[in-house]
Every structure is written in structure tokens, then in C-alpha cells.
Backbone as a ProteinNet text record, in pm:
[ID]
protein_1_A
[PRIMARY]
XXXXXXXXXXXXXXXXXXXXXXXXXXXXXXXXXXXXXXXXXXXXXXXXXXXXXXXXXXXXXXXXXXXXXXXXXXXXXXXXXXXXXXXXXXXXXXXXXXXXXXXXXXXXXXXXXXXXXXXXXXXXXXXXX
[TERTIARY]
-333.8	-434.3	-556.3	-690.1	-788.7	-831.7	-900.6	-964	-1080.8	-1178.1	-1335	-1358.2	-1452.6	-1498.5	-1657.3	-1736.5	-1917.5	-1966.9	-1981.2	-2061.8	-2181.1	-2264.7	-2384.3	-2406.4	-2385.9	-2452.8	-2406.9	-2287.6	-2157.4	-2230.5	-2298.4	-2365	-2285.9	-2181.2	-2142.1	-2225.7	-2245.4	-2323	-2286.9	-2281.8	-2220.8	-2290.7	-2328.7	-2401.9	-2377	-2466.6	-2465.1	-2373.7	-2442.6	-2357.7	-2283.5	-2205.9	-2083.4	-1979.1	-2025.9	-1904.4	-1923.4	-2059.3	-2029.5	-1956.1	-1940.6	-1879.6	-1730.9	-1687.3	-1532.8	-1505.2	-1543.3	-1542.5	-1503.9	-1513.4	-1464.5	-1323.7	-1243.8	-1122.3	-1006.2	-933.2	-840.4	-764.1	-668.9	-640.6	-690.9	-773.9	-872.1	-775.3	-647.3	-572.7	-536.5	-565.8	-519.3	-628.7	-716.4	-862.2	-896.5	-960.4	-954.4	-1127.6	-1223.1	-1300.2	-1332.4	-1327	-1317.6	-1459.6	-1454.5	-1607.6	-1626.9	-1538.2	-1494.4	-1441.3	-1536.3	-1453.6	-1334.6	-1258.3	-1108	-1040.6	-1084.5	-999.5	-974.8	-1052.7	-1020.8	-907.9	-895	-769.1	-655.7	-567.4	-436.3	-371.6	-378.4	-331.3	-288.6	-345	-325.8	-244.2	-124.9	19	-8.8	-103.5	-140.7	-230.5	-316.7	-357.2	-405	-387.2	-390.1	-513.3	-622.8	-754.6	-872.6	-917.2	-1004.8	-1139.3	-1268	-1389	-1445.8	-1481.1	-1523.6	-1665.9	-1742	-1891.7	-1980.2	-2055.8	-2061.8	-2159.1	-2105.8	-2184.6	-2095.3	-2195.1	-2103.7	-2034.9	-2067.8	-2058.8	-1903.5	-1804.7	-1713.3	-1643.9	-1698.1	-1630.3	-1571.8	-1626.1	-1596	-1461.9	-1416.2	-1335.5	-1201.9	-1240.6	-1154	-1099.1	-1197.4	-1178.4	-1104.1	-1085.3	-989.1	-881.2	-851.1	-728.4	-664.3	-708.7	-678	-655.8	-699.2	-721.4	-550.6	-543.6	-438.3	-309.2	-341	-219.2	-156.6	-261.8	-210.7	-132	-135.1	-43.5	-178.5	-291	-353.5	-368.3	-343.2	-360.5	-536.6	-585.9	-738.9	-826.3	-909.6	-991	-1146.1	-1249.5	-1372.6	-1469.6	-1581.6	-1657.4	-1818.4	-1925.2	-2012.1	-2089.5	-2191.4	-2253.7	-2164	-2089.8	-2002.4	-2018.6	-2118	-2184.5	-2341.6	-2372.3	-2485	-2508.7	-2462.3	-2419.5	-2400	-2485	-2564.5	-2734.6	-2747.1	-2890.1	-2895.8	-2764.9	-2872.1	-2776.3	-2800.7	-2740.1	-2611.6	-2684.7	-2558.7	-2466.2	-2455.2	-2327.2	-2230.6	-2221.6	-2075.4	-1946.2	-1929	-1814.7	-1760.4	-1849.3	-1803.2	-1761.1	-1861.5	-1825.6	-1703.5	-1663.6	-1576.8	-1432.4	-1466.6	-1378.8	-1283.4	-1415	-1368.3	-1331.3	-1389.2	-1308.3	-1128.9	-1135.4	-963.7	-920.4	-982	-851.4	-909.2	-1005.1	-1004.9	-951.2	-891.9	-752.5	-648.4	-624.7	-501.5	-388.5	-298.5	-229.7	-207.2	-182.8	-171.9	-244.9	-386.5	-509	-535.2	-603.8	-681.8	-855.4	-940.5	-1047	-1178.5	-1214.2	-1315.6	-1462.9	-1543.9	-1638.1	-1772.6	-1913.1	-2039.1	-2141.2	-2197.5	-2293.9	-2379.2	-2414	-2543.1	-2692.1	-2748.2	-2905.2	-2959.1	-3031.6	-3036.9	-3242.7	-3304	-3468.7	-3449.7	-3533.2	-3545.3	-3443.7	-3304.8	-3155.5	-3145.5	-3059.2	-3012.1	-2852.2	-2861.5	-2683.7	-2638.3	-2721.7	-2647.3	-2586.5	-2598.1	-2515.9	-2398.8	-2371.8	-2209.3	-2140.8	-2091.3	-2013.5	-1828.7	-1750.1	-1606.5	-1462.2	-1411.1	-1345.2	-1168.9	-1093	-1004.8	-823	-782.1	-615.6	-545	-438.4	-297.7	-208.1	-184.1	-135.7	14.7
5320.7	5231.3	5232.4	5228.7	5212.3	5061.8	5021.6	4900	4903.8	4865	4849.6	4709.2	4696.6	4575.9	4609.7	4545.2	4544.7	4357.6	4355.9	4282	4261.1	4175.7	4147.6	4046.2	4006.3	3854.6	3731.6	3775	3656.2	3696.5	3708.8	3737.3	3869.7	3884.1	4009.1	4084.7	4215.8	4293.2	4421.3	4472.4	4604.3	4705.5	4754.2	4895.9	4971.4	4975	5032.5	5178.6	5285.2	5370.4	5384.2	5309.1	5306.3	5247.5	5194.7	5172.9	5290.8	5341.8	5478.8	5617.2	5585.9	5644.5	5648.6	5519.7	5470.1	5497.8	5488.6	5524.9	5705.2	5760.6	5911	5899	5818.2	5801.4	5898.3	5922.8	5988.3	5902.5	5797.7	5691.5	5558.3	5517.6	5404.4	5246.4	5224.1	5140.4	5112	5215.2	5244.5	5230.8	5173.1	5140.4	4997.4	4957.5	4796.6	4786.4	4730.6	4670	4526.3	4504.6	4375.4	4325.7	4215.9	4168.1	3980.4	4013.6	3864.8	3907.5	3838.7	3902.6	3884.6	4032.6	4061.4	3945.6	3852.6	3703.4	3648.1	3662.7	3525.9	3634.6	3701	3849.8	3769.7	3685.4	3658.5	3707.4	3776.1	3855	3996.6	4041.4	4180	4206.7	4290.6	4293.9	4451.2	4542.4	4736.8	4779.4	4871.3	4917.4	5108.9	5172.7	5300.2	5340	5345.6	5334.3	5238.7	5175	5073.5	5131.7	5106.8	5094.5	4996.8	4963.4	4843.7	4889.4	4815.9	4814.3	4663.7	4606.5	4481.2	4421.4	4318.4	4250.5	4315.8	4381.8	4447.4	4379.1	4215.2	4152.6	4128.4	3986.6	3958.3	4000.6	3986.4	4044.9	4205.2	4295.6	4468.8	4442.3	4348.9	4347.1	4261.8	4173.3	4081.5	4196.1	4232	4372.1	4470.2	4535	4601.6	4586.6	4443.4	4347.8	4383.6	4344.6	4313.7	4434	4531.5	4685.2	4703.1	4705.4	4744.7	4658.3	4519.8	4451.8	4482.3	4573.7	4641.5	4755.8	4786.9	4887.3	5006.9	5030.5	5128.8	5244.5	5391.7	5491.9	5590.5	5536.1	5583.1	5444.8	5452.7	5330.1	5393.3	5373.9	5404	5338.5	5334.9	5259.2	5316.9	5245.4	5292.3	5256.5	5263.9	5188.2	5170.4	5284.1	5302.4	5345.9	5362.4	5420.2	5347.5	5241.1	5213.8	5084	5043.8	4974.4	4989.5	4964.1	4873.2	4880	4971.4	5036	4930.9	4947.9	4786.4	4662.6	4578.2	4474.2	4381.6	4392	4339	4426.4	4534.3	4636.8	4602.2	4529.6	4555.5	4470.2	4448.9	4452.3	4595.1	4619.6	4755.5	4869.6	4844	4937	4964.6	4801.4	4778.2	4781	4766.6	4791.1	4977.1	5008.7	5169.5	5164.4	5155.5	5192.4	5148.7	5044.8	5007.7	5109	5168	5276.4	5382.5	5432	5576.1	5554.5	5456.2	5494.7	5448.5	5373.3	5402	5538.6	5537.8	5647.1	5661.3	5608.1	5638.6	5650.4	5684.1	5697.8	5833.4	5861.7	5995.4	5995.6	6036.2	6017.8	6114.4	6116.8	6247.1	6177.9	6187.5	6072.7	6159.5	6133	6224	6061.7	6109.9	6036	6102	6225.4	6308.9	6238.1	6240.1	6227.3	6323.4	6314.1	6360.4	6326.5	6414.3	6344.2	6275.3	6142.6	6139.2	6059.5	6065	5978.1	5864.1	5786.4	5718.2	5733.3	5850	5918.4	5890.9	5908.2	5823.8	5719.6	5645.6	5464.9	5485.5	5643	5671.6	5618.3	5763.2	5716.8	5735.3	5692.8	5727.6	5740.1	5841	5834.8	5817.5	5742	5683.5	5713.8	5827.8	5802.7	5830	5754.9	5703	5885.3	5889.1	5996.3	6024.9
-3330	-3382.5	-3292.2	-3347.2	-3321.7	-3284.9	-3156.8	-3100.8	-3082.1	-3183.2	-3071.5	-3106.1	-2981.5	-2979.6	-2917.6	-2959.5	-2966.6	-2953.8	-2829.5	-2789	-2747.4	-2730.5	-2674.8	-2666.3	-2520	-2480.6	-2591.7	-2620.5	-2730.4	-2805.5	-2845	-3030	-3043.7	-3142.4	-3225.7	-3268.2	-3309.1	-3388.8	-3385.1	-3503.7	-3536	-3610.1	-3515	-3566.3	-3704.1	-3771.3	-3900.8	-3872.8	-3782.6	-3754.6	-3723.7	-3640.3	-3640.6	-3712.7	-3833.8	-3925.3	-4052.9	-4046.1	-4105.5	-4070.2	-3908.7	-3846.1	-3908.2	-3849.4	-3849	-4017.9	-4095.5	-4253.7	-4283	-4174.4	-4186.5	-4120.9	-4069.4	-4016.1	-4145.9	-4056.5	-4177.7	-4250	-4173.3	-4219.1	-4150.5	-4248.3	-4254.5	-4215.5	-4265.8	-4184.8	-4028.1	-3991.5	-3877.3	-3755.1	-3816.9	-3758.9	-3791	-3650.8	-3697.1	-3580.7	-3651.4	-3555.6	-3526.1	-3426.7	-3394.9	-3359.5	-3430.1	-3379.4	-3359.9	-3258.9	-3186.3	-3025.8	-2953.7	-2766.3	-2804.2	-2735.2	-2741.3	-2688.9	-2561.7	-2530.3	-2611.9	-2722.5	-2887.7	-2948.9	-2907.6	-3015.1	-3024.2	-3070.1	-3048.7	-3187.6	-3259.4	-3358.7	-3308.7	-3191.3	-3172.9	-3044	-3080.5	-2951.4	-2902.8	-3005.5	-2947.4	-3007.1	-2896.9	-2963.6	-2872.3	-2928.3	-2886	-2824.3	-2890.3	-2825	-2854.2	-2732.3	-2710.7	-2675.2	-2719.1	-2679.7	-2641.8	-2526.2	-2461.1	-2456.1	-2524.4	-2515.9	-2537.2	-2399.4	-2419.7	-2346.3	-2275.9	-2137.3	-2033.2	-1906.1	-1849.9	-1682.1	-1733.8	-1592	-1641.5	-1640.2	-1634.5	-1715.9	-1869.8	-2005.3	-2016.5	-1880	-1911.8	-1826.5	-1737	-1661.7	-1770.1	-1854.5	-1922.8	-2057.5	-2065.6	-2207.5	-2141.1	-1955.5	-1957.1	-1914.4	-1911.8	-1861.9	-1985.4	-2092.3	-2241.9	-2289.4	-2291.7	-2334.6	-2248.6	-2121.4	-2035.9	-2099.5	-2125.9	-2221.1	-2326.4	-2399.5	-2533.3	-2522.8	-2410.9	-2363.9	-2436	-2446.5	-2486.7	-2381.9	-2453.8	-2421.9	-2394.2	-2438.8	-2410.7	-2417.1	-2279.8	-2276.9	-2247.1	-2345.2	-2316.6	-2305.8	-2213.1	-2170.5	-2085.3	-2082	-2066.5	-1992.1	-1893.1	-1747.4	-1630.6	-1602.1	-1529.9	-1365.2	-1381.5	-1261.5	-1243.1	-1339.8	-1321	-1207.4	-1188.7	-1062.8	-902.3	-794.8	-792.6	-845.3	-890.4	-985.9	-1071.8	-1130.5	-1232.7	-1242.8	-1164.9	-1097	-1198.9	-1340.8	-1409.5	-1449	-1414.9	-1478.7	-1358.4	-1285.2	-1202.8	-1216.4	-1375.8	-1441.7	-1489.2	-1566.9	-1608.7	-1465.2	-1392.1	-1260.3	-1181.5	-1175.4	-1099.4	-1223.3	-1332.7	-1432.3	-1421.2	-1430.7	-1423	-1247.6	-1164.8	-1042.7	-1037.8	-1100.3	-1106.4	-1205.2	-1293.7	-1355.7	-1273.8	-1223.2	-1189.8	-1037.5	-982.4	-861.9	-915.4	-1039.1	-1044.7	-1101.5	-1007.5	-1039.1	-1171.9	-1289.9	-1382.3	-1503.6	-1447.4	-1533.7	-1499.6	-1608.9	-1596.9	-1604.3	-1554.9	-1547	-1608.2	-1743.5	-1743.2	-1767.7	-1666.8	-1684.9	-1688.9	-1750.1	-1724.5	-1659.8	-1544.1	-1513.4	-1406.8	-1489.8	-1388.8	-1487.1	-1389.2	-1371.3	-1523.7	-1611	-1682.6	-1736.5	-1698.2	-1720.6	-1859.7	-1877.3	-1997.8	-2064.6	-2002.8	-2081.1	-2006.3	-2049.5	-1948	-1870.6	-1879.1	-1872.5	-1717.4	-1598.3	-1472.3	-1479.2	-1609.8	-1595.6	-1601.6	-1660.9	-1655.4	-1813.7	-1860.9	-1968.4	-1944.3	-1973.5	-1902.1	-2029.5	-2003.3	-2120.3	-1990	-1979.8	-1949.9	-1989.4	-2003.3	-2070.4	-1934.7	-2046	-1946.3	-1937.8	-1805.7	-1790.8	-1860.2
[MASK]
+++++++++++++++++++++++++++++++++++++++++++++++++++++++++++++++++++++++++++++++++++++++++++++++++++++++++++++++++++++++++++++++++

């Protein structure tokens, strides 16, 4: 099963493209987007892969508490490296530093300098070994 969750500053909002996205799923049950912070989730006991995209101060750290509760196998996330550069990402920062030492994560992450992108903030793709 599929987990995303899309935050901003508690206001929900969900990208047009990405539910045109999620609409090419092969099986469309098996995909769920959530658009309520994962702490309000008490309906949900797994989920296979999580996208944490949000506020990246306390909430990237509570989303991968929660992500890690579901027992999920791929956790992805973004502003991973943008920290201390941009002062509110060090949830997300410090989010990803706890899976990329723990032993049982795997780590394939891009956050080179890129003219023009904003790709140093670090994007991180996360599975359980």
C-alpha cells in the first residue's frame, strides 16, 4: 500500500498533478492519499511506501516516527540536506540522518548543487534493507 501525505503549514493541499499522477496506479485500491497530518491517522496499522512532504521542522520528524510505525518499506522525503542553509528544514534533516545511520536503512539520496534547481536541499529515497 501506498502512503502520502502533503502538507503545508496545517493547511492540506493537493496538487492537481499528483493525483493525476496517482490515477495511473495499476491497482488504484492500493493507494490511499492522505490529506490530514499522519498524527490524526488512527485508521491506518501499514503502509508500504510513505512520502513525507510538508513542514520540515517537527512534523518531518513525527511523519517518520509514524512512517517507521507502519512498519513501511520505502520512505521518501525532500530538503534533506538543506539544513543549516535554510534554517527551517532541520526536521526533515535530522529526520533523514536517523535513517541514513540506521543499520537497517538503505540510503540513495541526490543533493548536488545544480545552477538554476534547487536540488542541494536534498531529495532521499529511504528502504528498509
Amino acid at each position: 500500500h501506498l502512503s502520502i501525505r502533503r502538507q503545508r503549514q496545517m493547511c492540506i493541499e493537493t496538487a492537481p498533478e499528483l493525483r493525476r499522477v496517482l490515477a495511473f496506479a495499476n491497482d488504484p485500491n492500493k493507494v490511499t492519499l492522505h490529506t490530514t497530518p499522519s498524527w490524526d491517522l488512527t485508521t491506518i496499522s501499514s503502509a508500504d511506501f510513505v512520502f513525507i512532504d510538508g513542514d520540515h521542522r517537527w512534523p518531518a520528524l513525527a511523519d517518520t516516527l509514524r512512517a517507521l510505525a507502519w512498519g513501511a518499506k520505502v520512505i521518501c522525503m525532500h530538503d534533506t540536506q538543506a539544513f543549516p542553509r535554510l534554517k527551517d528544514c532541520w526536521g526533515s534533516w535530522n529526520a533523514a540522518k536517523l535513517l541514513r545511520q540506521h543499520p537497517d536503512w538503505k540510503c540513495t539520496e541526490d543533493a548536488i548543487d545544480r545552477d538554476s534547481e534547487k536540488t542541494f536541499r536534498g531529495f532521499a529515497v529511504f528502504r528498509r534493507k
